[in-house]
Short mmCIF file of N, CA, C and O in Angstrom, two decimals:
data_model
loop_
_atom_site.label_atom_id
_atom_site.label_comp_id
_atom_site.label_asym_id
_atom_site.label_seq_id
_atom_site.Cartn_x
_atom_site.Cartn_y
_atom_site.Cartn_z
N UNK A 1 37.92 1.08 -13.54
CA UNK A 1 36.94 1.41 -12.53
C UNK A 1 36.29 2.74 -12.88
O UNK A 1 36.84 3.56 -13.62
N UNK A 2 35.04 2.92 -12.31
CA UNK A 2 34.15 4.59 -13.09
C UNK A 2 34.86 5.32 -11.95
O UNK A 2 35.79 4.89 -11.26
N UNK A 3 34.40 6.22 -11.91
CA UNK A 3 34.94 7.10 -10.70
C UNK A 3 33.98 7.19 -9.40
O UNK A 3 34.43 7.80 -8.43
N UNK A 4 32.52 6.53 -9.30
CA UNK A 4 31.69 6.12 -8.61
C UNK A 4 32.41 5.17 -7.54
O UNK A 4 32.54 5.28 -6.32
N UNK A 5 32.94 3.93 -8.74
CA UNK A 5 33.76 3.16 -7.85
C UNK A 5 34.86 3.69 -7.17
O UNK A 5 35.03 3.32 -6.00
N UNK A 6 35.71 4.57 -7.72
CA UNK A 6 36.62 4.51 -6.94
C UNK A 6 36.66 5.93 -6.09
O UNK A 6 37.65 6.37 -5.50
N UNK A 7 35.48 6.49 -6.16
CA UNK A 7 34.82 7.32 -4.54
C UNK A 7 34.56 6.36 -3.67
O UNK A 7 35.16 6.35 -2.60
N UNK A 8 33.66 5.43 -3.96
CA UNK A 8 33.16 4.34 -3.01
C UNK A 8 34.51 3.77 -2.13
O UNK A 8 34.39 3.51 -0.93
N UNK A 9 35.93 3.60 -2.92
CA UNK A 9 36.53 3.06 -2.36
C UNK A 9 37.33 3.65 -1.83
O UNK A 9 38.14 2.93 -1.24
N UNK A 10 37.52 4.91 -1.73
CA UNK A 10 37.65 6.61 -1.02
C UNK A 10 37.85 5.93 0.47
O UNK A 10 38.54 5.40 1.33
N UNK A 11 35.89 6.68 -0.32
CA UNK A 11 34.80 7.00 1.13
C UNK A 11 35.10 5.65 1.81
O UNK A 11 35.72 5.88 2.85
N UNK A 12 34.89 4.38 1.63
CA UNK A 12 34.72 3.15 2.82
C UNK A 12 36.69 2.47 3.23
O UNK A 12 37.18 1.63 3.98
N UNK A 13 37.07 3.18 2.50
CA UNK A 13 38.79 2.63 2.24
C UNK A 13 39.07 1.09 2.11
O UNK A 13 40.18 0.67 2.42
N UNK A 14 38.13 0.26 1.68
CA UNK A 14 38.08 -1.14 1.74
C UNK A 14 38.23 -1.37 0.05
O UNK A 14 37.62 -0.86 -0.89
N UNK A 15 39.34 -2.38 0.12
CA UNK A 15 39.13 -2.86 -1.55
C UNK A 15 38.09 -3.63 -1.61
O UNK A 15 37.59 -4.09 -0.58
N UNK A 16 37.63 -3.87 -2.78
CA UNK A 16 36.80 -4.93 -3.17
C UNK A 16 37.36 -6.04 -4.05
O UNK A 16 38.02 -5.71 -5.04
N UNK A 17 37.16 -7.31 -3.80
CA UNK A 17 37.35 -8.47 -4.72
C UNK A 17 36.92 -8.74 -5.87
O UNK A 17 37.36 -9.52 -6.72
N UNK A 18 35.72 -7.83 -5.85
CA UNK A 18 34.90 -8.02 -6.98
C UNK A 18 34.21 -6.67 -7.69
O UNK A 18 33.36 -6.13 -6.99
N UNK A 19 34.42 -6.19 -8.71
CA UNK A 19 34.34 -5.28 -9.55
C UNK A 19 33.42 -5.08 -10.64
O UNK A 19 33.87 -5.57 -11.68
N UNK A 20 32.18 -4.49 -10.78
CA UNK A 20 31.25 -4.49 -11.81
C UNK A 20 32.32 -3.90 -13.09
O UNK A 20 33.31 -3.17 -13.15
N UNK A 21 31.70 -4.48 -13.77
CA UNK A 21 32.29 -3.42 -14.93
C UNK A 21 31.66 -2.76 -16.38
O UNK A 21 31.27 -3.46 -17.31
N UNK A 22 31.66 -1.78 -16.38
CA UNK A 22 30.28 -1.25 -17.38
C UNK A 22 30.92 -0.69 -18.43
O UNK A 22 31.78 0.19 -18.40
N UNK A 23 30.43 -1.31 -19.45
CA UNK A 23 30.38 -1.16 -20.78
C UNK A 23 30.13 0.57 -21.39
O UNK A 23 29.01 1.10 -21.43
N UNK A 24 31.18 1.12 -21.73
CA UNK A 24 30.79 2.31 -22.63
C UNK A 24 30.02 2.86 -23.63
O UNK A 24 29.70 4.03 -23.82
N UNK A 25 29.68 1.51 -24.43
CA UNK A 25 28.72 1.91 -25.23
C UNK A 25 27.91 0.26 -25.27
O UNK A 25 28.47 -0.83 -25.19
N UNK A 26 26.24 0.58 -25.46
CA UNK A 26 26.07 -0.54 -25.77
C UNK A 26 26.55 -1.50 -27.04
O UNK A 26 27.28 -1.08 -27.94
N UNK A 27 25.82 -3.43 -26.95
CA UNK A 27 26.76 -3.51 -28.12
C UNK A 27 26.61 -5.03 -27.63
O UNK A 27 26.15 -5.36 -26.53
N UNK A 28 27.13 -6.00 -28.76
CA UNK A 28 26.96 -7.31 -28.44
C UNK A 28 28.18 -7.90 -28.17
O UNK A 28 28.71 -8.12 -29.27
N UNK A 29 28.85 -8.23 -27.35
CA UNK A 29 30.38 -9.07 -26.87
C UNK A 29 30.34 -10.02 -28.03
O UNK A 29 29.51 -10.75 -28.57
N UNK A 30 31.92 -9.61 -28.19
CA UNK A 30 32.71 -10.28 -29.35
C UNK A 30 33.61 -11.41 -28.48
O UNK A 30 33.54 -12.64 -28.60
N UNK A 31 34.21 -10.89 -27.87
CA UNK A 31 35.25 -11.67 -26.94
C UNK A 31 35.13 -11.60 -25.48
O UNK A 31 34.31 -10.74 -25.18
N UNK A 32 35.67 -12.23 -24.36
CA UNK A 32 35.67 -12.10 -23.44
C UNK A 32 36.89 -12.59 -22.93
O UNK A 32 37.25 -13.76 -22.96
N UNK A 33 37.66 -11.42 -22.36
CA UNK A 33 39.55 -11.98 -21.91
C UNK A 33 39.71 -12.51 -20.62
O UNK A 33 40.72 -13.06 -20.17
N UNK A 34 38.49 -12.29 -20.00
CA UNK A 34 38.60 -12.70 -18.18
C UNK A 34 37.47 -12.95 -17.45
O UNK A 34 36.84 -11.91 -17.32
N UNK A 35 36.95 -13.86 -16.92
CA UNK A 35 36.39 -14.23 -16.09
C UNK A 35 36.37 -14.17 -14.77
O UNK A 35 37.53 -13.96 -14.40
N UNK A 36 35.64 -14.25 -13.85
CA UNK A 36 35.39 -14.52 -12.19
C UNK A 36 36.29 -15.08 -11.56
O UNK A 36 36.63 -16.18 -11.99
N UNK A 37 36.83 -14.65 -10.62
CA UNK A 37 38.02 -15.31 -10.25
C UNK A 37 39.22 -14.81 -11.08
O UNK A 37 40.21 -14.53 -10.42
N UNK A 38 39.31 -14.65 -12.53
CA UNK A 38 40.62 -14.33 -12.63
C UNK A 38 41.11 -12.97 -12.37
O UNK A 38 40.48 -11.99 -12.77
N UNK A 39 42.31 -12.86 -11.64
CA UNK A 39 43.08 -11.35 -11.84
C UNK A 39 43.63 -11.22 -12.76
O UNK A 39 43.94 -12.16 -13.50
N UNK A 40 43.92 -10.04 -12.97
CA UNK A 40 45.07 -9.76 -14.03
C UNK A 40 45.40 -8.24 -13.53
O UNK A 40 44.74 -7.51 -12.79
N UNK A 41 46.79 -7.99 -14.25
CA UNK A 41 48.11 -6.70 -13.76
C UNK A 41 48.02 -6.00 -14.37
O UNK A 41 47.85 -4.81 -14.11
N UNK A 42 48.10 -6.65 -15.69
CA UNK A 42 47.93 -5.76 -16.97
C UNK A 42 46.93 -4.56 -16.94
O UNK A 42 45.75 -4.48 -16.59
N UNK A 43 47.97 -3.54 -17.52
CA UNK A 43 46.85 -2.41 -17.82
C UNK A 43 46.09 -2.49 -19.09
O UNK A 43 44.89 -2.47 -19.33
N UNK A 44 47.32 -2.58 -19.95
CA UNK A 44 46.57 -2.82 -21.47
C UNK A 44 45.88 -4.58 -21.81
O UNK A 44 45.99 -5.24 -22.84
N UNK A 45 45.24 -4.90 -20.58
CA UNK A 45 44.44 -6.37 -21.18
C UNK A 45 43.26 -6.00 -21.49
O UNK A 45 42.64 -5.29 -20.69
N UNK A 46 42.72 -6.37 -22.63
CA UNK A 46 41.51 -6.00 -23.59
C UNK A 46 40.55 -7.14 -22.06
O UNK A 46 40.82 -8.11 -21.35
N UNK A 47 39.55 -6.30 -22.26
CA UNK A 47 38.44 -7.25 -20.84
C UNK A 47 37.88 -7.95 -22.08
O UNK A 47 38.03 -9.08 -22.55
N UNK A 48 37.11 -6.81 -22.47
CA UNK A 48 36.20 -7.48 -23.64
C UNK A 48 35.81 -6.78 -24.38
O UNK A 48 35.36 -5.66 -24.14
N UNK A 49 35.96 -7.48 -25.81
CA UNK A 49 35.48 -6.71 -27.31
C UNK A 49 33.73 -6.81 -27.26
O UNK A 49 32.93 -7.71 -27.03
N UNK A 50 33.61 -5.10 -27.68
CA UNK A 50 32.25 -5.22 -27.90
C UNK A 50 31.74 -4.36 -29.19
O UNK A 50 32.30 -3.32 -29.53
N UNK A 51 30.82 -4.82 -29.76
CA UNK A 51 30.69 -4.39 -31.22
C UNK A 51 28.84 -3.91 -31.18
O UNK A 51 27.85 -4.41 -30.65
N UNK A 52 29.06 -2.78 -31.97
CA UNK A 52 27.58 -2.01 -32.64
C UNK A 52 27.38 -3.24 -33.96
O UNK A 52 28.35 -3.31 -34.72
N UNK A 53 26.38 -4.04 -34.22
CA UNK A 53 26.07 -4.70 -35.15
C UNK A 53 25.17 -4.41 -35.44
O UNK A 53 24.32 -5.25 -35.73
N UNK A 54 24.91 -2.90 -35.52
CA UNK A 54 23.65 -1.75 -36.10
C UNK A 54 23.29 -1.93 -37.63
O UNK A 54 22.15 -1.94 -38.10
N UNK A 55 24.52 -2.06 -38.31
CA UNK A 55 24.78 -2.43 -39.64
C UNK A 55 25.91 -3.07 -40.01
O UNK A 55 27.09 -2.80 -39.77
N UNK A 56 25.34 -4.09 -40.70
CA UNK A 56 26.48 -5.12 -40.91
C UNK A 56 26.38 -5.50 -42.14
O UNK A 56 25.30 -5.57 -42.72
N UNK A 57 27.84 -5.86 -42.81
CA UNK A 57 27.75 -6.62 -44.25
C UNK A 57 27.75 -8.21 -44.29
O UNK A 57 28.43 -8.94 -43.56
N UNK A 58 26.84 -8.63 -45.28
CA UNK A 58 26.85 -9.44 -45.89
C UNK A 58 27.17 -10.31 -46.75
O UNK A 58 26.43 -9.97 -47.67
N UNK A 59 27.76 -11.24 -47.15
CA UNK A 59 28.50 -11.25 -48.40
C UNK A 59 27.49 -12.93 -48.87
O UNK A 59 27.40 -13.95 -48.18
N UNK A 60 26.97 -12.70 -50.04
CA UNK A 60 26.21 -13.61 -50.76
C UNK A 60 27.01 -14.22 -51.97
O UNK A 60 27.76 -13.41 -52.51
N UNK A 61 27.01 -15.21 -52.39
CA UNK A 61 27.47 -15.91 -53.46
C UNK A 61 26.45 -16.16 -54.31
O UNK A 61 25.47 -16.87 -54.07
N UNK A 62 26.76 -15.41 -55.59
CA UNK A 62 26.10 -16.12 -56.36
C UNK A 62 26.61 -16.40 -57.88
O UNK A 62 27.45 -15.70 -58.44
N UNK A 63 26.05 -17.41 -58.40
CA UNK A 63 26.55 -18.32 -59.59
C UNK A 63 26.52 -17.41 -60.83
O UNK A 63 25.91 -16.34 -60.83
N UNK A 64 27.08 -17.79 -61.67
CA UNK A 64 27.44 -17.33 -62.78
C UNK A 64 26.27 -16.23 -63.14
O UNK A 64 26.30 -15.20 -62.47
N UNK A 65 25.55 -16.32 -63.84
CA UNK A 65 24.30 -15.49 -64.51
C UNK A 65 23.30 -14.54 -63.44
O UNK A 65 22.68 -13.52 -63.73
N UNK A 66 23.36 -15.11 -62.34
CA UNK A 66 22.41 -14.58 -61.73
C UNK A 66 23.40 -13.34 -60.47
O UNK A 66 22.80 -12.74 -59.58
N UNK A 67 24.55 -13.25 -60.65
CA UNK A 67 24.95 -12.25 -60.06
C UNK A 67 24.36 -11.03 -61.01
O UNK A 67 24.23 -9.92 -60.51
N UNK A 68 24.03 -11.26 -62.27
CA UNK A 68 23.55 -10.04 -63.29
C UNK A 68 22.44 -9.16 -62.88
O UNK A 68 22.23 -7.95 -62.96
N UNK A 69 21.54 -10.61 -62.19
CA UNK A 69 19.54 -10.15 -61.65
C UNK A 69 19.76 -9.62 -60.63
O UNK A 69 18.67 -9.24 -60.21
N UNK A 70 21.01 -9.18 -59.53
CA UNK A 70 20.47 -8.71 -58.80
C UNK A 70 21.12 -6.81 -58.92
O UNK A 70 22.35 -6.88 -58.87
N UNK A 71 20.86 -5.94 -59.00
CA UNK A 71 21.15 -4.97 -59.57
C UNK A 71 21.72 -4.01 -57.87
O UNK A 71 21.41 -4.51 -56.78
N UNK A 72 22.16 -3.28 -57.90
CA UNK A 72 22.51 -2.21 -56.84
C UNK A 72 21.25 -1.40 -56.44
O UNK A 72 20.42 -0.72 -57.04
N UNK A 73 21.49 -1.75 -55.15
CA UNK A 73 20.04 -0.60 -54.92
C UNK A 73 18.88 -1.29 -54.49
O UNK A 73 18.05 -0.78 -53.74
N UNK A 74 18.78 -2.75 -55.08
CA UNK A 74 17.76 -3.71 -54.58
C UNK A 74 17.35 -4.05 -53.31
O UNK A 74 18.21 -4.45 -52.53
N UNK A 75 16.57 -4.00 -53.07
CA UNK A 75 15.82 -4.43 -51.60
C UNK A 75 15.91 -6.00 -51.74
O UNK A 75 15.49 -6.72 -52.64
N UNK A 76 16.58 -6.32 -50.59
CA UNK A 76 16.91 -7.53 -50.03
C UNK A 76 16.47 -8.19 -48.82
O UNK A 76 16.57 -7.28 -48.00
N UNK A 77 15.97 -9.36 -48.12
CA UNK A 77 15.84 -10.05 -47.02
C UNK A 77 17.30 -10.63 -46.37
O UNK A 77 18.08 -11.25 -47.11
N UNK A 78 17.55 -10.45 -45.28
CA UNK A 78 18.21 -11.71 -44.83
C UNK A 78 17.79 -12.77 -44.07
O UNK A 78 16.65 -13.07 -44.43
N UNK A 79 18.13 -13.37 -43.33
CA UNK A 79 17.24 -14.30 -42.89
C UNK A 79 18.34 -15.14 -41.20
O UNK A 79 18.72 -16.31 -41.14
N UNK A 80 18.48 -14.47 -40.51
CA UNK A 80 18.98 -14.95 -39.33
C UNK A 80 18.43 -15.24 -38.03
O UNK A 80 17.75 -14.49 -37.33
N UNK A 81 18.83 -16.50 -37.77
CA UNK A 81 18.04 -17.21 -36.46
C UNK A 81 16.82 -16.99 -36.19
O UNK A 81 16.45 -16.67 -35.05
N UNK A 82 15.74 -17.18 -37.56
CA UNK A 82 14.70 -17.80 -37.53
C UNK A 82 14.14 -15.56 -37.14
O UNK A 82 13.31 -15.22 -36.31
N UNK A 83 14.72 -14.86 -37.80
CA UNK A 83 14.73 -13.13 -37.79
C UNK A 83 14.71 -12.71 -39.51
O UNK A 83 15.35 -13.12 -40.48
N UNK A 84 14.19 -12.22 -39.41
CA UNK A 84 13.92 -11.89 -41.17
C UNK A 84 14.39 -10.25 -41.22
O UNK A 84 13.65 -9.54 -40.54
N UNK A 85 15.22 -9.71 -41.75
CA UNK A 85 15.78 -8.37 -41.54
C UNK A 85 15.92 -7.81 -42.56
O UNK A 85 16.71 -8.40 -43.30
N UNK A 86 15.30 -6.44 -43.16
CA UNK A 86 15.81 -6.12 -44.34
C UNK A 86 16.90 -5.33 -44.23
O UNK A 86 17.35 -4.76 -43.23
N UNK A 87 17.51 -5.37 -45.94
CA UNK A 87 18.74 -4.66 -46.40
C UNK A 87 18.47 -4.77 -47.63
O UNK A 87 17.57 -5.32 -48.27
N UNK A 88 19.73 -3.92 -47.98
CA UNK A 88 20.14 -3.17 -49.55
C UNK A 88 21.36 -3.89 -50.32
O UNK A 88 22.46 -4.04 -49.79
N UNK A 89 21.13 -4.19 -51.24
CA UNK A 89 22.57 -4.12 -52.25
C UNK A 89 23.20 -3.35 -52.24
O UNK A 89 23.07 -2.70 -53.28
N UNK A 90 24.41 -2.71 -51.17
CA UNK A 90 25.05 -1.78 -51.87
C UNK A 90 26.43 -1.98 -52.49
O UNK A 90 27.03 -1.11 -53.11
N UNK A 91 26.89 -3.23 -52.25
CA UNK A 91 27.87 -3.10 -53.61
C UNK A 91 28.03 -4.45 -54.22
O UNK A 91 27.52 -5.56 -54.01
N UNK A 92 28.75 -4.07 -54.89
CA UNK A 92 28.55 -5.67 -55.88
C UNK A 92 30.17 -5.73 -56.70
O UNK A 92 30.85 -4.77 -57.05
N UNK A 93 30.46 -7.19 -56.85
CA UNK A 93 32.08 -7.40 -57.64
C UNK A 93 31.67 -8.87 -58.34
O UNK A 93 31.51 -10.02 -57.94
N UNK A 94 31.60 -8.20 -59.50
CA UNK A 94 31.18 -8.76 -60.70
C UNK A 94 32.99 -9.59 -61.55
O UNK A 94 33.77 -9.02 -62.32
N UNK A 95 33.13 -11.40 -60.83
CA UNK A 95 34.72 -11.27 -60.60
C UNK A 95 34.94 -12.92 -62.00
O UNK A 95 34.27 -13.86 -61.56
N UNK A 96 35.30 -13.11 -62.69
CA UNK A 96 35.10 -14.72 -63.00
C UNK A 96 36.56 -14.91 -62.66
O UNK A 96 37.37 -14.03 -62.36
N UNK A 97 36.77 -16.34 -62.78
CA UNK A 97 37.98 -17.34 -62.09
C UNK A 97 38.67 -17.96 -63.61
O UNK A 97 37.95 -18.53 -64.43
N UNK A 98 39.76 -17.82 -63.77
CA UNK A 98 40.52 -18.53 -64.70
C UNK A 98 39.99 -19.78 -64.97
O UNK A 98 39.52 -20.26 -63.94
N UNK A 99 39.86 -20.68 -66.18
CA UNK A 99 39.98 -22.28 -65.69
C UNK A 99 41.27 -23.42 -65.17
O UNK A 99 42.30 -23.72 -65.78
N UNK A 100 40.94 -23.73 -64.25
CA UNK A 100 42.21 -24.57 -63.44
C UNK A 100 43.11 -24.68 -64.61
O UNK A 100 42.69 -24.64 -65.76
N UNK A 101 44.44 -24.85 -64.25
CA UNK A 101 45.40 -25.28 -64.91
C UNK A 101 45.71 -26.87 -65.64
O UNK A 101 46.08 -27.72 -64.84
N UNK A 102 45.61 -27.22 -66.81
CA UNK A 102 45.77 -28.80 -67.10
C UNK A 102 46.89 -29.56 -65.93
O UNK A 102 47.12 -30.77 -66.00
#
């Protein structure tokens, strides 16, 4: 509860059933542990994960030769839900795979 709320519930001495609850920082919900209607006791129950997706990694696959063309440092597109966003190469793992075992 902020401390708004729990002046409010001071000042009027009435609980409430129902509880806003405000987010500390903005941010896009990852999870959500409880819904309307449910209670819970717990102190340490996570309500809900929320994440800065200000900057985020990427991870691209690419095939043999052409992991070479793309160099560090390169200006890149991504391309999400129909959102075109730029970014950078910043790192790269240059890895090959054994051949399967006979």
């Amino acid at each position: 509860m902020s401390q708004a709320q729990i002046r409010e519930v001071a000042r009027t001495r009435t609980a409430t059933t129902l509880m806003q609850v405000r987010a500390p920082e903005a941010g896009v919900i990852l999870a959500r542990n409880i819904s309307r209607g449910l209670a819970h006791r717990r102190r340490s129950l996570e309500l809900y994960r929320i994440a800065d997706i200000g900057h985020v990694w990427v991870l691209a696959d690419l095939h043999g030769a052409e992991a070479n063309l793309v160099p560090l440092g390169a200006a890149a597109r991504v391309r999400v839900e129909g959102h075109v966003l730029p970014a950078r190469i910043s790192t790269s793992c240059r890895c090959s795979m054994p051949p399967p075992a006979p």
